[in-house]
Amino acid sequence: MKKVVLFGAGLVSPPLIRYLLDGGFHLTVASLPGSGARKLVDSHPNARVLPLDVNDRDALREQVAAADVAVSLLPAPFHPLVARACIDSGVHLVTTSYVSPEMRALDAEARDKDVLLLNEMGVDPGIDHMSAMKVIHGEQEKGSKLVGFSSWCGGLPAPEANDNPFGYKVSWSPRAVLLAARSSARYLLDGQIVDVPPEKLFTDPAVVEIPDIGTLEGYPNRDSVSYLDTYGFDNGQVRNMFRGTLRNQGHCQLRTQHSQLGLFDDATEHDLTGTTSKALMETLFGAPLEDT
């Protein structure tokens, strides 16, 4: 029986846990104590839960070495720690996150040791890449001349569960959701690179009509230009390259207002002991709020 070690038991882990256990794999879920991992495996005979802090390099390497494949669903900054242990142990790694500079720096050594560091295997990034390549390869087989590419992807709450002003619910790392709101973006339009600074990310959303869904809005998704090579495009021929994120209408306006109010600032720390949400907002805004 193949052994898989999964690092992290957050919001995105339950479907993978079910998939692996239903597939007959032996699964070790390694996560911080109190993460709820034990409830996720539900006493399955082929699963075990192990309290683990990945900053403990020896404990991390021990669990990686005992597995055939490692999966990291930890917050992205921790992936290089797991990747380092995988390279040292000769074990392949899968993550759902974008390839960071730290992860990219490990590529040559991983290749030398025949270790696969397979990143961007989630929904976005991940399934969007698969669907993109299916379309691209299909057109190439027809002999089409590819001069532009545009794709949209987004995780949205079901209509019956769309019950908050954001039109959105957190299904992955809450901190990463907020950090993504501070990302810059880049895409190719009519042969020219367009750079979007973080403070402008949500200010001019596109209106996107989706069949059988309705009207949504979208904004640029990080660096689309870097995928020209990844998708195998002829850079001199392609004049438009855009990857976008979909959200329900009104989401981008709220995000813009939150950014302007400084709600995405992580440079200032606040003592929240005994503090109400209203009091915190008054501190951030520098003005009293009226009771409603």
mmCIF file with all atom_site columns, C-alpha atoms in Angstrom, residues 13 34 42 67 110 121 129 141 149 158 164 173 188 200 204 220 249 258 273:
data_model
loop_
_atom_site.group_PDB
_atom_site.id
_atom_site.type_symbol
_atom_site.label_atom_id
_atom_site.label_alt_id
_atom_site.label_comp_id
_atom_site.label_asym_id
_atom_site.label_entity_id
_atom_site.label_seq_id
_atom_site.pdbx_PDB_ins_code
_atom_site.Cartn_x
_atom_site.Cartn_y
_atom_site.Cartn_z
_atom_site.occupancy
_atom_site.B_iso_or_equiv
_atom_site.pdbx_formal_charge
_atom_site.auth_seq_id
_atom_site.auth_comp_id
_atom_site.auth_asym_id
_atom_site.auth_atom_id
_atom_site.pdbx_PDB_model_num
ATOM 1  C CA . SER A 1 13  ? -7.738  19.260 3.023   1.00 0.00 ? 13  SER A CA 1
ATOM 2  C CA . GLY A 1 34  ? -5.872  21.296 17.739  1.00 0.00 ? 34  GLY A CA 1
ATOM 3  C CA . ASP A 1 42  ? -12.782 9.719  11.237  1.00 0.00 ? 42  ASP A CA 1
ATOM 4  C CA . ALA A 1 67  ? 6.290   8.163  2.715   1.00 0.00 ? 67  ALA A CA 1
ATOM 5  C CA . ALA A 1 110 ? 15.491  18.451 -7.130  1.00 0.00 ? 110 ALA A CA 1
ATOM 6  C CA . MET A 1 121 ? -2.077  21.553 -8.537  1.00 0.00 ? 121 MET A CA 1
ATOM 7  C CA . HIS A 1 129 ? -3.938  25.285 -16.319 1.00 0.00 ? 129 HIS A CA 1
ATOM 8  C CA . GLU A 1 141 ? -3.928  20.446 -33.630 1.00 0.00 ? 141 GLU A CA 1
ATOM 9  C CA . PHE A 1 149 ? -5.431  33.869 -24.687 1.00 0.00 ? 149 PHE A CA 1
ATOM 10 C CA . ALA A 1 158 ? -23.365 28.352 -4.166  1.00 0.00 ? 158 ALA A CA 1
ATOM 11 C CA . ASN A 1 164 ? -23.024 38.028 2.941   1.00 0.00 ? 164 ASN A CA 1
ATOM 12 C CA . SER A 1 173 ? -6.260  30.024 3.975   1.00 0.00 ? 173 SER A CA 1
ATOM 13 C CA . LEU A 1 188 ? -0.414  41.542 -22.026 1.00 0.00 ? 188 LEU A CA 1
ATOM 14 C CA . LYS A 1 200 ? -5.600  49.388 -8.242  1.00 0.00 ? 200 LYS A CA 1
ATOM 15 C CA . ASP A 1 204 ? -11.820 48.577 -12.556 1.00 0.00 ? 204 ASP A CA 1
ATOM 16 C CA . PRO A 1 220 ? -6.422  40.377 -13.163 1.00 0.00 ? 220 PRO A CA 1
ATOM 17 C CA . GLN A 1 249 ? -20.924 41.529 -8.359  1.00 0.00 ? 249 GLN A CA 1
ATOM 18 C CA . HIS A 1 258 ? -11.350 48.041 2.491   1.00 0.00 ? 258 HIS A CA 1
ATOM 19 C CA . THR A 1 273 ? -7.795  42.177 24.435  1.00 0.00 ? 273 THR A CA 1
#
